[in-house]
Amino acid sequence: MPSSDDSSGELTSGTRRAAAQPPRASGPPEAGPDPVHQQSQEALHEAEEAVVAGGIGARFRALLGLDSPDFSWTKVLAKQGILLAFVIAMVGFSLASDRFLSFDNFSSVLRQSSIIGIMALGVTIVVISGNLDLSVGSMLSFATILVVDLHDKIGPAPAMAVALVAALACGAINGTLVGVLRLNSLIVTLGMLSAIQGFTLIYSGGQNADITNQSDTWFAFFGRGEIAGIAVPILLFLGLAIILEWVLHGTTFGRRIFAIGSKASAAEYSGINRVKTVFFSYLISAFCVWCAAVVMGSRVMGSQNTVGKGYELLVLAAIIVGGASLLGGSGKISKTVIGVLLLGFIQNGLLLLGFSYWTQWLVTWVVIIVAVWLDVGARRGRLLSPYA
Amino acid sequence: MIQPAEPSKTPVLSVEGVSKSFPGVKALDGVSFEVRPGEVMALVGENGAGKSTLMKVIDGIYQPEEGSVSIGGETVALQSPQDAKRRGIAMIHQELSLVEDLSVAENLFLGELPRKSLGRVDWKKLYADSRRLLDRLNCQFSPRALIRNLTVAHKQLVEIARALVYETRVVIFDEPTTSLTDRERLLLFEIIRDLRSQGVGIVYISHKMDEIFELSDRITVLRDGTPQGVLETAETDEDSVVERMIGRKVSHAARTDFRSGEDVVLQVSDLWSRGAFREVSFELRSGEILGFYGLIGSGRTEILEAIFGLRKCYRGEIRVAGERLDKHNPEEAIARGIALIPEDRKENGLALSLACDRNLGMTVMNQWGNLAHPSREKRLFEEYREKLSIKAPGPSYPVDNLSGGNQQKVVIGKWLATEPRILLVDEPTRGIDVGSKAQIHQLLRDLAAEGYAIIVVSSEMPEIIRVSDRVLSLYEGRIVSELVGEEISEESVGRAITGVGELASTAHDSNTSPES
């Protein structure tokens, strides 16, 4: 590969070359598949790192890759598309509806997104390790029903504990089937989606559950409480995001997740315990679902036995929109957060503009398809042609 | 540039002064290259010398910044591989691109099946045309055969036949023999010679010098994107070609540096693994390189996997420095100072999408506890970039973007980082160019001199002979002979494998019992 013998790749030489060449060298030279784009992506990468300490202007330029040797808007769109879409959506809705841009509205969107968000954080880790977790929707129903139903019977704290054990047990089953037995995670968690929903219905006898004494239980804190004027679900969501971001980037467990997602067999040859790591990733996912269930139960003070139905798809949607590869090895907690917020704000904006609730399903999937398109476009370096 | 000797020898393909840059690297710098009708032109150079870029220019994937490409004396501006194909340039890639579940004939005319009225396929014409193409290559198999059911060699023939669908003037072979057996290779050479006699120009790209000297009429050498001259094969020898490739002299002094090793660090006794090997016993001493030589399927890789805990054994034991391994997993092996540098670096060696430093840190992470240490990863990168002269711009550079030789160095680096005492090295130089090969051989010798105990598995006899202090030959899962120091030669190692019929029982007996 021609690019590989390059020992320079530094920002300075790249920049100089960019000045010498027209930014978008007339189509064809861009047509080559790997070296050109890898090189340019690398340049983007390097540029990012070089300007960390360089002030907002430099950061912005690095973010958009303006200093990259072969800058093109396609690449900017492809690489930062999610951020641009977010900004565009926010500006668009602000202009279209005068109710959109207010603290109350923002706060309510964040609160509504927090349940999907908390679940998406855990699933992001599973996805980075190269697996899927589709069972989170049913798991949410199960844990919420448990916590709400048991609240009056055995008290809030034991109810939460039972729900936690139940959620972790579901996670452990996923982890065993996918991690130990190496079954396909799509099939396993799809099966678990159905099985846990069935179990939930059996447990509840088809009945929905309620908390009778809603006003004076401290359990209300998780869904309805506020700290310094900010709703607790939002704090939980952001707090968990920060913790899991640290887990992914500050711990060897995070390193193992990325290694396994990037190339499972190479990770195993390196002495990484794949079974343990995959198992643990499903436990994290289950833990996040439990957190979401506590928030859900506390906010609604009751639960339908199918409350989480369809959530697995919204969760996956947020992760895909955030740009994690479903093949594993890449993804970011922060981008998942943006993905969650983007979907949340789009839904909210559409409602404010008078579109029906059902429109969100349509729009959500349009957003997902566009996100995947941009992602693939980033790798091909062009959006409209399937050829690299 | 060599002038055509006679008018009829106008180059069928000629590239003049072509330059092509990528951000940060000039991949080709004023390269000229020509192929005359009816000749085999070999193209050699180390990885990263610009061979692939040149071929992509000829194939219309890249457009050169300077210089021109002409086909049959007419200057052309190729826009795509299809364009190149229409003008008579056929590229046979290392990776085959056939549709497994279609027939040979359908693959030959993929996308342009002959039609009858109403768009129906004219099967009769399809099979007749295909038969003609296959006959041209002396292929015996039916055009109706499914690609899936063909051997690799036959698939390659289909690929070549596909190149002949058009009026082909130049066929480019890129490392075509990598996955072929010896007999299949000879068949391929026959076909190449046949094509040559039909007046087709052949470009032959390979790292294997013996093939190049067997086949080619002339040799073009590239180094760092610049031409190093065109040689008449008949008037040159291997050494001068390699010297031009790597830019320095090669030495061929007979080896005198055999080492006998010191303490026994690894003891394998009577190890059996189902379907892979049996009764394997040997000892490995620190400071020596033990070569495992055998054909594919002889159990050599499997023995390494077993020692490293990646393969189950139902009998026998492995001792490291006298102590038994009992968990039999890679974690234990690494903790006890064993490192396995695998054969397939893309599958088992590297997480390609991750950065260099992350790959280097992967093996040592288990010693770090729960917290990651980015600064240690960066230090590892600096250390091994220095030690192994890895050409990579920075620690966060994805390994995917490195050349094969540099990727292999990252793999070696990540294993040296575990500070092992025992290195198991499986095919250390597969798909690596001559220059890097020599570097890696030297590295292995140096490591042994530092006291590492090393096992090298290779199917390339010259490699085994160049690096080993002791050679164990394997045949069908058994150790059939042991050669020590000066006993090692092409002849003796070869005899151990071929004369195995009579030797198997005796050699095997003498080898297994006394050692354990």
JSON list of N, CA and C in Angstrom, two decimals, chain A residues 15-56:
[
{"chain": "A", "resi": 15, "resn": "THR", "atom": "N", "xyz": [-0.90, 19.92, 5.79]},
{"chain": "A", "resi": 15, "resn": "THR", "atom": "CA", "xyz": [-1.51, 21.23, 5.59]},
{"chain": "A", "resi": 15, "resn": "THR", "atom": "C", "xyz": [-0.88, 21.94, 4.42]},
{"chain": "A", "resi": 16, "resn": "ARG", "atom": "N", "xyz": [0.44, 21.83, 4.37]},
{"chain": "A", "resi": 16, "resn": "ARG", "atom": "CA", "xyz": [1.13, 22.51, 3.29]},
{"chain": "A", "resi": 16, "resn": "ARG", "atom": "C", "xyz": [0.65, 21.95, 1.94]},
{"chain": "A", "resi": 17, "resn": "ARG", "atom": "N", "xyz": [0.52, 20.64, 1.92]},
{"chain": "A", "resi": 17, "resn": "ARG", "atom": "CA", "xyz": [0.10, 20.03, 0.67]},
{"chain": "A", "resi": 17, "resn": "ARG", "atom": "C", "xyz": [-1.32, 20.47, 0.31]},
{"chain": "A", "resi": 18, "resn": "ALA", "atom": "N", "xyz": [-2.12, 20.64, 1.34]},
{"chain": "A", "resi": 18, "resn": "ALA", "atom": "CA", "xyz": [-3.48, 21.07, 1.09]},
{"chain": "A", "resi": 18, "resn": "ALA", "atom": "C", "xyz": [-3.51, 22.44, 0.45]},
{"chain": "A", "resi": 19, "resn": "ALA", "atom": "N", "xyz": [-2.58, 23.28, 0.87]},
{"chain": "A", "resi": 19, "resn": "ALA", "atom": "CA", "xyz": [-2.54, 24.61, 0.32]},
{"chain": "A", "resi": 19, "resn": "ALA", "atom": "C", "xyz": [-2.11, 24.58, -1.14]},
{"chain": "A", "resi": 20, "resn": "ALA", "atom": "N", "xyz": [-1.22, 23.64, -1.44]},
{"chain": "A", "resi": 20, "resn": "ALA", "atom": "CA", "xyz": [-0.70, 23.56, -2.79]},
{"chain": "A", "resi": 20, "resn": "ALA", "atom": "C", "xyz": [-1.73, 22.99, -3.76]},
{"chain": "A", "resi": 21, "resn": "GLN", "atom": "N", "xyz": [-2.58, 22.14, -3.25]},
{"chain": "A", "resi": 21, "resn": "GLN", "atom": "CA", "xyz": [-3.52, 21.46, -4.13]},
{"chain": "A", "resi": 21, "resn": "GLN", "atom": "C", "xyz": [-4.90, 22.07, -3.99]},
{"chain": "A", "resi": 22, "resn": "PRO", "atom": "N", "xyz": [-5.69, 22.03, -5.05]},
{"chain": "A", "resi": 22, "resn": "PRO", "atom": "CA", "xyz": [-7.08, 22.42, -4.88]},
{"chain": "A", "resi": 22, "resn": "PRO", "atom": "C", "xyz": [-7.73, 21.44, -3.92]},
{"chain": "A", "resi": 23, "resn": "PRO", "atom": "N", "xyz": [-8.63, 21.92, -3.08]},
{"chain": "A", "resi": 23, "resn": "PRO", "atom": "CA", "xyz": [-9.17, 21.06, -2.02]},
{"chain": "A", "resi": 23, "resn": "PRO", "atom": "C", "xyz": [-9.85, 19.83, -2.56]},
{"chain": "A", "resi": 24, "resn": "ARG", "atom": "N", "xyz": [-10.50, 19.94, -3.70]},
{"chain": "A", "resi": 24, "resn": "ARG", "atom": "CA", "xyz": [-11.22, 18.77, -4.16]},
{"chain": "A", "resi": 24, "resn": "ARG", "atom": "C", "xyz": [-10.73, 18.42, -5.54]},
{"chain": "A", "resi": 25, "resn": "ALA", "atom": "N", "xyz": [-9.72, 17.57, -5.60]},
{"chain": "A", "resi": 25, "resn": "ALA", "atom": "CA", "xyz": [-9.03, 17.32, -6.85]},
{"chain": "A", "resi": 25, "resn": "ALA", "atom": "C", "xyz": [-9.92, 16.62, -7.86]},
{"chain": "A", "resi": 26, "resn": "SER", "atom": "N", "xyz": [-10.78, 17.35, -8.48]},
{"chain": "A", "resi": 26, "resn": "SER", "atom": "CA", "xyz": [-11.57, 16.99, -9.65]},
{"chain": "A", "resi": 26, "resn": "SER", "atom": "C", "xyz": [-12.04, 15.54, -9.76]},
{"chain": "A", "resi": 27, "resn": "GLY", "atom": "N", "xyz": [-12.68, 15.06, -8.77]},
{"chain": "A", "resi": 27, "resn": "GLY", "atom": "CA", "xyz": [-13.34, 13.75, -8.87]},
{"chain": "A", "resi": 27, "resn": "GLY", "atom": "C", "xyz": [-12.43, 12.55, -8.93]},
{"chain": "A", "resi": 28, "resn": "PRO", "atom": "N", "xyz": [-12.02, 12.14, -10.10]},
{"chain": "A", "resi": 28, "resn": "PRO", "atom": "CA", "xyz": [-11.37, 10.84, -10.26]},
{"chain": "A", "resi": 28, "resn": "PRO", "atom": "C", "xyz": [-10.30, 10.46, -9.26]},
{"chain": "A", "resi": 29, "resn": "PRO", "atom": "N", "xyz": [-9.32, 11.32, -8.96]},
{"chain": "A", "resi": 29, "resn": "PRO", "atom": "CA", "xyz": [-8.29, 10.88, -8.03]},
{"chain": "A", "resi": 29, "resn": "PRO", "atom": "C", "xyz": [-8.88, 10.44, -6.69]},
{"chain": "A", "resi": 30, "resn": "GLU", "atom": "N", "xyz": [-10.08, 10.91, -6.41]},
{"chain": "A", "resi": 30, "resn": "GLU", "atom": "CA", "xyz": [-10.70, 10.50, -5.16]},
{"chain": "A", "resi": 30, "resn": "GLU", "atom": "C", "xyz": [-11.28, 9.10, -5.24]},
{"chain": "A", "resi": 31, "resn": "ALA", "atom": "N", "xyz": [-11.34, 8.61, -6.48]},
{"chain": "A", "resi": 31, "resn": "ALA", "atom": "CA", "xyz": [-12.10, 7.38, -6.67]},
{"chain": "A", "resi": 31, "resn": "ALA", "atom": "C", "xyz": [-11.43, 6.16, -6.07]},
{"chain": "A", "resi": 32, "resn": "GLY", "atom": "N", "xyz": [-10.13, 6.25, -5.81]},
{"chain": "A", "resi": 32, "resn": "GLY", "atom": "CA", "xyz": [-9.43, 5.08, -5.29]},
{"chain": "A", "resi": 32, "resn": "GLY", "atom": "C", "xyz": [-10.02, 4.65, -3.96]},
{"chain": "A", "resi": 33, "resn": "PRO", "atom": "N", "xyz": [-10.03, 3.36, -3.69]},
{"chain": "A", "resi": 33, "resn": "PRO", "atom": "CA", "xyz": [-10.69, 2.90, -2.48]},
{"chain": "A", "resi": 33, "resn": "PRO", "atom": "C", "xyz": [-9.95, 3.25, -1.19]},
{"chain": "A", "resi": 34, "resn": "ASP", "atom": "N", "xyz": [-8.92, 2.51, -0.89]},
{"chain": "A", "resi": 34, "resn": "ASP", "atom": "CA", "xyz": [-8.41, 2.65, 0.47]},
{"chain": "A", "resi": 34, "resn": "ASP", "atom": "C", "xyz": [-7.43, 3.78, 0.75]},
{"chain": "A", "resi": 35, "resn": "PRO", "atom": "N", "xyz": [-6.25, 3.77, 0.12]},
{"chain": "A", "resi": 35, "resn": "PRO", "atom": "CA", "xyz": [-5.18, 4.60, 0.69]},
{"chain": "A", "resi": 35, "resn": "PRO", "atom": "C", "xyz": [-5.58, 6.05, 0.85]},
{"chain": "A", "resi": 36, "resn": "VAL", "atom": "N", "xyz": [-6.24, 6.59, -0.15]},
{"chain": "A", "resi": 36, "resn": "VAL", "atom": "CA", "xyz": [-6.55, 8.01, -0.12]},
{"chain": "A", "resi": 36, "resn": "VAL", "atom": "C", "xyz": [-7.39, 8.34, 1.09]},
{"chain": "A", "resi": 37, "resn": "HIS", "atom": "N", "xyz": [-8.43, 7.54, 1.28]},
{"chain": "A", "resi": 37, "resn": "HIS", "atom": "CA", "xyz": [-9.37, 7.90, 2.32]},
{"chain": "A", "resi": 37, "resn": "HIS", "atom": "C", "xyz": [-8.87, 7.58, 3.70]},
{"chain": "A", "resi": 38, "resn": "GLN", "atom": "N", "xyz": [-8.19, 6.46, 3.78]},
{"chain": "A", "resi": 38, "resn": "GLN", "atom": "CA", "xyz": [-7.63, 6.14, 5.07]},
{"chain": "A", "resi": 38, "resn": "GLN", "atom": "C", "xyz": [-6.67, 7.24, 5.48]},
{"chain": "A", "resi": 39, "resn": "GLN", "atom": "N", "xyz": [-5.91, 7.65, 4.51]},
{"chain": "A", "resi": 39, "resn": "GLN", "atom": "CA", "xyz": [-4.94, 8.69, 4.77]},
{"chain": "A", "resi": 39, "resn": "GLN", "atom": "C", "xyz": [-5.63, 9.94, 5.26]},
{"chain": "A", "resi": 40, "resn": "SER", "atom": "N", "xyz": [-6.71, 10.30, 4.54]},
{"chain": "A", "resi": 40, "resn": "SER", "atom": "CA", "xyz": [-7.35, 11.55, 4.88]},
{"chain": "A", "resi": 40, "resn": "SER", "atom": "C", "xyz": [-8.05, 11.44, 6.23]},
{"chain": "A", "resi": 41, "resn": "GLN", "atom": "N", "xyz": [-8.64, 10.27, 6.47]},
{"chain": "A", "resi": 41, "resn": "GLN", "atom": "CA", "xyz": [-9.28, 10.09, 7.77]},
{"chain": "A", "resi": 41, "resn": "GLN", "atom": "C", "xyz": [-8.25, 10.20, 8.87]},
{"chain": "A", "resi": 42, "resn": "GLU", "atom": "N", "xyz": [-7.10, 9.64, 8.56]},
{"chain": "A", "resi": 42, "resn": "GLU", "atom": "CA", "xyz": [-6.03, 9.69, 9.52]},
{"chain": "A", "resi": 42, "resn": "GLU", "atom": "C", "xyz": [-5.62, 11.14, 9.76]},
{"chain": "A", "resi": 43, "resn": "ALA", "atom": "N", "xyz": [-5.55, 11.87, 8.67]},
{"chain": "A", "resi": 43, "resn": "ALA", "atom": "CA", "xyz": [-5.17, 13.28, 8.79]},
{"chain": "A", "resi": 43, "resn": "ALA", "atom": "C", "xyz": [-6.19, 14.01, 9.68]},
{"chain": "A", "resi": 44, "resn": "LEU", "atom": "N", "xyz": [-7.45, 13.68, 9.46]},
{"chain": "A", "resi": 44, "resn": "LEU", "atom": "CA", "xyz": [-8.50, 14.27, 10.30]},
{"chain": "A", "resi": 44, "resn": "LEU", "atom": "C", "xyz": [-8.24, 13.95, 11.76]},
{"chain": "A", "resi": 45, "resn": "HIS", "atom": "N", "xyz": [-7.91, 12.68, 11.96]},
{"chain": "A", "resi": 45, "resn": "HIS", "atom": "CA", "xyz": [-7.65, 12.16, 13.29]},
{"chain": "A", "resi": 45, "resn": "HIS", "atom": "C", "xyz": [-6.52, 12.91, 13.96]},
{"chain": "A", "resi": 46, "resn": "GLU", "atom": "N", "xyz": [-5.44, 13.00, 13.20]},
{"chain": "A", "resi": 46, "resn": "GLU", "atom": "CA", "xyz": [-4.25, 13.67, 13.71]},
{"chain": "A", "resi": 46, "resn": "GLU", "atom": "C", "xyz": [-4.55, 15.13, 14.00]},
{"chain": "A", "resi": 47, "resn": "ALA", "atom": "N", "xyz": [-5.31, 15.72, 13.08]},
{"chain": "A", "resi": 47, "resn": "ALA", "atom": "CA", "xyz": [-5.64, 17.12, 13.24]},
{"chain": "A", "resi": 47, "resn": "ALA", "atom": "C", "xyz": [-6.39, 17.32, 14.55]},
{"chain": "A", "resi": 48, "resn": "GLU", "atom": "N", "xyz": [-7.32, 16.40, 14.80]},
{"chain": "A", "resi": 48, "resn": "GLU", "atom": "CA", "xyz": [-8.09, 16.49, 16.02]},
{"chain": "A", "resi": 48, "resn": "GLU", "atom": "C", "xyz": [-7.18, 16.50, 17.24]},
{"chain": "A", "resi": 49, "resn": "GLU", "atom": "N", "xyz": [-6.26, 15.56, 17.22]},
{"chain": "A", "resi": 49, "resn": "GLU", "atom": "CA", "xyz": [-5.40, 15.44, 18.39]},
{"chain": "A", "resi": 49, "resn": "GLU", "atom": "C", "xyz": [-4.49, 16.64, 18.55]},
{"chain": "A", "resi": 50, "resn": "ALA", "atom": "N", "xyz": [-4.05, 17.16, 17.42]},
{"chain": "A", "resi": 50, "resn": "ALA", "atom": "CA", "xyz": [-3.06, 18.23, 17.48]},
{"chain": "A", "resi": 50, "resn": "ALA", "atom": "C", "xyz": [-3.63, 19.52, 18.05]},
{"chain": "A", "resi": 51, "resn": "VAL", "atom": "N", "xyz": [-4.94, 19.69, 17.90]},
{"chain": "A", "resi": 51, "resn": "VAL", "atom": "CA", "xyz": [-5.47, 20.99, 18.29]},
{"chain": "A", "resi": 51, "resn": "VAL", "atom": "C", "xyz": [-6.27, 20.95, 19.58]},
{"chain": "A", "resi": 52, "resn": "VAL", "atom": "N", "xyz": [-6.13, 19.87, 20.31]},
{"chain": "A", "resi": 52, "resn": "VAL", "atom": "CA", "xyz": [-6.90, 19.75, 21.54]},
{"chain": "A", "resi": 52, "resn": "VAL", "atom": "C", "xyz": [-6.70, 20.99, 22.41]},
{"chain": "A", "resi": 53, "resn": "ALA", "atom": "N", "xyz": [-5.47, 21.46, 22.42]},
{"chain": "A", "resi": 53, "resn": "ALA", "atom": "CA", "xyz": [-5.19, 22.61, 23.25]},
{"chain": "A", "resi": 53, "resn": "ALA", "atom": "C", "xyz": [-5.23, 23.92, 22.47]},
{"chain": "A", "resi": 54, "resn": "GLY", "atom": "N", "xyz": [-5.77, 23.88, 21.27]},
{"chain": "A", "resi": 54, "resn": "GLY", "atom": "CA", "xyz": [-5.62, 25.03, 20.38]},
{"chain": "A", "resi": 54, "resn": "GLY", "atom": "C", "xyz": [-6.77, 26.02, 20.32]},
{"chain": "A", "resi": 55, "resn": "GLY", "atom": "N", "xyz": [-7.67, 26.03, 21.29]},
{"chain": "A", "resi": 55, "resn": "GLY", "atom": "CA", "xyz": [-8.73, 27.03, 21.29]},
{"chain": "A", "resi": 55, "resn": "GLY", "atom": "C", "xyz": [-9.92, 26.59, 20.45]},
{"chain": "A", "resi": 56, "resn": "ILE", "atom": "N", "xyz": [-11.00, 27.34, 20.59]},
{"chain": "A", "resi": 56, "resn": "ILE", "atom": "CA", "xyz": [-12.26, 26.94, 19.97]},
{"chain": "A", "resi": 56, "resn": "ILE", "atom": "C", "xyz": [-12.17, 26.97, 18.44]}
]
